[in-house]
Amino acid sequence: MMSVLQRQFQRRLLTWLARRQPATATVLLVQKLLFVFPTRFGFGVLALVLLLYVLGTNYQNNLIMLLAYLLLVTVLGAIILAFRNLHHCRLSAQPLSDVYAGDSVLLRISLIRAGLPQALDAGWLTDRQAPALLPVEAPDFVLALPAPRRGHWQIPRLKLQSEYPLGLVRCWCYPQLDCRYWVFPRPAVAAGDASLQPPDAGSADEWTGQRPYQPGDALRQLDWKRFSRQQQLLVQQYHDRVPLTTELWLSPDPRLATLEAQLSDLTAKALLLSDDGQPFGLKLAGQMVPIGSGPAHLRQILQVLALC
Amino acid sequence: MLIPASGASVLFQRLQWRLWLFQLLLWALLLPAYTSWSLAVFALLLLAKMWQLYRGGRAWSLTRSNLLAVGMLAVLLLSARQLGVMHLMFHFLLLAAILRLLGLDASRRNDVTQLLWVHYFLLACGFILHQDLWLAVVILLGFVLNLSAHHLAFCRVLPDLHWRRLWPNAVLALLASALLFVAFPRLPPLWQLPGAKLTQTGLGDNLAPGNVSELLQSNALAFRVRFDSKAPPVDARYFRAKIYEAFDGETWRAQRPQPQVWPDPGSGAAVLNYSVIAEPHQQFSLFALGLPRRLSSNVAVNREWLVVTEQPVSQRISYQLSSELTPLPATGSLQRYLQLPEGNPQARKLAAQLAAGAPGARELVQRIGRYFQAQQFRYSLSPGQIAAPHIDNFLFSHKRGFCSHYAGSSVFLLRAAGVPARLIGGYLGGDWQDDGAYLQVLQKDAHAWVEYFAEGHWQLFDPTALVEPALWSEQQAGTAVADFNGFRGDWLVQRLELWLLQPLRNMDYYWSMWVLGFDGAQQQGLFTRLQAWQQQLRWQGHYAFWLVLPAGLALWWWRRRPRADATQQLFAPLLRLEVKPAGQSYQQYLQHWMQLAPQHATALRQCLQDYLAWQFGGDPAAFVRARRTLQQLLPALKRLKS
């Protein structure tokens, strides 16, 4: 019962927020987008103010009243300070890579302001459950988002919140960033299909160096160790082998029952061919991708598959 | 910018140190509320916490804290009756706070917030026990300390707070609090709260010679008075506090005064308006001159015209009075003012002798005064022990004593002669402070005198002043070093008191007057005055408005227009002499000047170098040098151009 109500409320909130702040590429956190409300501790301190006022009145003790007012002013000041902690922060988001269905997409969120917000927590506002918030420790931080289904998705609303500086007042916002990410079908080679074998380990490309990440680069070539150490995205570069000359067309395998299974199969094959450096094309019922090779070509193929 | 793993623990360590320091401060502030054994226990617990923090030990387990808490609670509840409700609460709260700190764990956030909450509350309780300025300042510092711990508890990295950024906020917060303090509605007390149980000070309910002589050597403050108009002379400043009516041969006893509303007799004599700030003395009685008529609402007057409160005075109290300096109308039965114990036959005989042939009570009183003067009685603060029967021995063999001896004997003589009389305890005189702004009455100004019944009224008679006329001489601050026979004061301490403590006492007085004594009536008065000002201002209102508004707008516009940058300011005099084409750099411009005035080329080159050193090297001293060089050059360049 409660969860139904909660979900109803969440949906209402999302429609209201959609009207209030449509998606934009960068969001500047202005007054319209920031919400403030006392925390439980904040209400506790307000109750203390009331208690001290009554105590001061009954003892006719002006100093206790003075302390009560000082505490009240502290709570009021905390509202402004909590608001200013997030105010005028500029946000943007960028997916780190394309992912396969069932993985988690990593999104890099950037905060831009002189003097960054303190003690910030961030998470996603989805209509399924209460957002799990993680502490933010750097102006550029990475948030993982589960990507269960293939497609080209818009990121959900972010939730940023902070109780800085005194924990009396929470300031939070739900910015919607216009940022899309690709989820490709999960690669799965159909059982018994021996037409395409993975290349031998021995014939792997020769490593030639690293270069900065660009969108579209293969995820498996990212230097993850380096990213976790230095938050710097680098791509391993391998020397291209001489491409094979045979032309190859991929098309759905009619032996597979479901569309998803066919797409997974095609994805797996496309990946294997691309790894081999084999040029290939894609023929579907309504679409065709001409023969080509290279990461951009592979990405085009996978995007077509994701949107099927 | 990831926090190193130890960052959070360093933060938590600092938080704990601040909380510990705050608890130490609380322990010291609430000192008067605790018994010696509880003080020792709390001190030990605080030491344990210090040891834990110092050695980086683990937090106490919940079991250990709870066991200790149960033990302490049992002892506290056993002694609950002695402690009183309020002190019991202080004990509970501080105990809970210290034990919570001992078991504080970084993972339990709620514990920290609860601890902070209790700290704020206990700090406020400090104000129940202390109201003077200096401790108020200490409590305010305690508030800042707890606030800093509070802030630290919600930081993820070590905060770098700069005083420059903090002070505007602090000043704003203080101003806002002061505004709330002045303007926020005030209520009368909603219900009675248990007061602090402390030992009584000042004039007690029993007047035995021993405790009076102790009082007469105490420099502690009793109360302070400010007169609205001209103050009465010293021989009229008898502040009544207690009436001692029962005598058992050695000690005079007072009844606890019952507050009672009594109709205003209103004799129409001149009225004296004054306000009193009394120190807490844990008793019901307060101080008033003569016949108190109008009173502020926090005090009452009883049947015998004593000013009293409903609760023992446990914190500084400020009240306003209007008094008539006339004899007090007698009320009720006079029989109890004739009661005397058996004994003292010589005194009774003397009373009969003095009364023989005296036409009335007044004449008898004068004869008693003359007797004291004629028989070479002496005033002494340390007359030594007088053996029983006390009155006889004092009057006929000892003949040395202070106020309570003289007044007590006089009352005895009057009663023995059939004149209703009573012993009055209170304070006489006082020292003027701060150029006569207020009267400071110390415990050593305590005095006892006589009221006897004559012509339907209680008349004042002070036999001690007849023996020691110095009591009636006005003491000015600075000359008030009492040099009575036997006074055991240290000269150095007295001087220190005068030069160091008195200015502080003056500040404390104004603090009491304007902050502690601020009540609903004063708030009303302030608002009325503000309204009067507003009325006065109204007719000039729009002129002022039309003047101020454009001025304000102009100022705003002037402030937000782009400022000439420093470079432009530097070269402005040159630019007025020779136009700089757009797109030309200042370097080129100065080189152009060198061609115009080759005789000043070296100075100009120096200026250019300084300019470049400032602009690109960031050397502020170079800017100053460049400006100085230009200023020196300017007259010559002007001559050149003209």
JSON list of N, CA and C in Angstrom, two decimals, chain B residues 3-14 155-158:
[
{"chain": "B", "resi": 3, "resn": "ILE", "atom": "N", "xyz": [39.85, 11.69, -0.78]},
{"chain": "B", "resi": 3, "resn": "ILE", "atom": "CA", "xyz": [40.36, 11.84, 0.59]},
{"chain": "B", "resi": 3, "resn": "ILE", "atom": "C", "xyz": [41.25, 10.65, 0.87]},
{"chain": "B", "resi": 4, "resn": "PRO", "atom": "N", "xyz": [42.41, 10.89, 1.45]},
{"chain": "B", "resi": 4, "resn": "PRO", "atom": "CA", "xyz": [43.19, 9.74, 1.89]},
{"chain": "B", "resi": 4, "resn": "PRO", "atom": "C", "xyz": [42.41, 8.99, 2.96]},
{"chain": "B", "resi": 5, "resn": "ALA", "atom": "N", "xyz": [42.69, 7.71, 3.07]},
{"chain": "B", "resi": 5, "resn": "ALA", "atom": "CA", "xyz": [41.90, 6.87, 3.97]},
{"chain": "B", "resi": 5, "resn": "ALA", "atom": "C", "xyz": [41.91, 7.40, 5.39]},
{"chain": "B", "resi": 6, "resn": "SER", "atom": "N", "xyz": [43.01, 8.08, 5.77]},
{"chain": "B", "resi": 6, "resn": "SER", "atom": "CA", "xyz": [43.09, 8.55, 7.14]},
{"chain": "B", "resi": 6, "resn": "SER", "atom": "C", "xyz": [42.35, 9.87, 7.33]},
{"chain": "B", "resi": 7, "resn": "GLY", "atom": "N", "xyz": [41.94, 10.52, 6.20]},
{"chain": "B", "resi": 7, "resn": "GLY", "atom": "CA", "xyz": [41.28, 11.82, 6.29]},
{"chain": "B", "resi": 7, "resn": "GLY", "atom": "C", "xyz": [40.08, 11.81, 7.21]},
{"chain": "B", "resi": 8, "resn": "ALA", "atom": "N", "xyz": [39.22, 10.82, 7.01]},
{"chain": "B", "resi": 8, "resn": "ALA", "atom": "CA", "xyz": [38.00, 10.76, 7.81]},
{"chain": "B", "resi": 8, "resn": "ALA", "atom": "C", "xyz": [38.32, 10.56, 9.28]},
{"chain": "B", "resi": 9, "resn": "SER", "atom": "N", "xyz": [39.35, 9.75, 9.56]},
{"chain": "B", "resi": 9, "resn": "SER", "atom": "CA", "xyz": [39.64, 9.47, 10.97]},
{"chain": "B", "resi": 9, "resn": "SER", "atom": "C", "xyz": [40.28, 10.69, 11.64]},
{"chain": "B", "resi": 10, "resn": "VAL", "atom": "N", "xyz": [41.08, 11.44, 10.87]},
{"chain": "B", "resi": 10, "resn": "VAL", "atom": "CA", "xyz": [41.64, 12.68, 11.43]},
{"chain": "B", "resi": 10, "resn": "VAL", "atom": "C", "xyz": [40.52, 13.64, 11.78]},
{"chain": "B", "resi": 11, "resn": "LEU", "atom": "N", "xyz": [39.56, 13.73, 10.87]},
{"chain": "B", "resi": 11, "resn": "LEU", "atom": "CA", "xyz": [38.40, 14.60, 11.07]},
{"chain": "B", "resi": 11, "resn": "LEU", "atom": "C", "xyz": [37.65, 14.19, 12.34]},
{"chain": "B", "resi": 12, "resn": "PHE", "atom": "N", "xyz": [37.45, 12.88, 12.49]},
{"chain": "B", "resi": 12, "resn": "PHE", "atom": "CA", "xyz": [36.69, 12.39, 13.63]},
{"chain": "B", "resi": 12, "resn": "PHE", "atom": "C", "xyz": [37.46, 12.63, 14.93]},
{"chain": "B", "resi": 13, "resn": "GLN", "atom": "N", "xyz": [38.78, 12.47, 14.84]},
{"chain": "B", "resi": 13, "resn": "GLN", "atom": "CA", "xyz": [39.61, 12.71, 16.03]},
{"chain": "B", "resi": 13, "resn": "GLN", "atom": "C", "xyz": [39.47, 14.16, 16.48]},
{"chain": "B", "resi": 14, "resn": "ARG", "atom": "N", "xyz": [39.54, 15.08, 15.50]},
{"chain": "B", "resi": 14, "resn": "ARG", "atom": "CA", "xyz": [39.42, 16.50, 15.85]},
{"chain": "B", "resi": 14, "resn": "ARG", "atom": "C", "xyz": [38.06, 16.81, 16.44]},
{"chain": "B", "resi": 155, "resn": "CYS", "atom": "N", "xyz": [31.42, 17.84, 8.03]},
{"chain": "B", "resi": 155, "resn": "CYS", "atom": "CA", "xyz": [32.42, 18.06, 6.99]},
{"chain": "B", "resi": 155, "resn": "CYS", "atom": "C", "xyz": [32.93, 16.72, 6.51]},
{"chain": "B", "resi": 156, "resn": "ARG", "atom": "N", "xyz": [33.32, 16.65, 5.23]},
{"chain": "B", "resi": 156, "resn": "ARG", "atom": "CA", "xyz": [33.95, 15.43, 4.74]},
{"chain": "B", "resi": 156, "resn": "ARG", "atom": "C", "xyz": [35.45, 15.60, 4.61]},
{"chain": "B", "resi": 157, "resn": "VAL", "atom": "N", "xyz": [35.87, 16.85, 4.41]},
{"chain": "B", "resi": 157, "resn": "VAL", "atom": "CA", "xyz": [37.31, 17.12, 4.39]},
{"chain": "B", "resi": 157, "resn": "VAL", "atom": "C", "xyz": [37.56, 18.18, 5.45]},
{"chain": "B", "resi": 158, "resn": "LEU", "atom": "N", "xyz": [38.80, 18.29, 5.87]},
{"chain": "B", "resi": 158, "resn": "LEU", "atom": "CA", "xyz": [39.12, 19.28, 6.90]},
{"chain": "B", "resi": 158, "resn": "LEU", "atom": "C", "xyz": [38.77, 20.66, 6.37]}
]
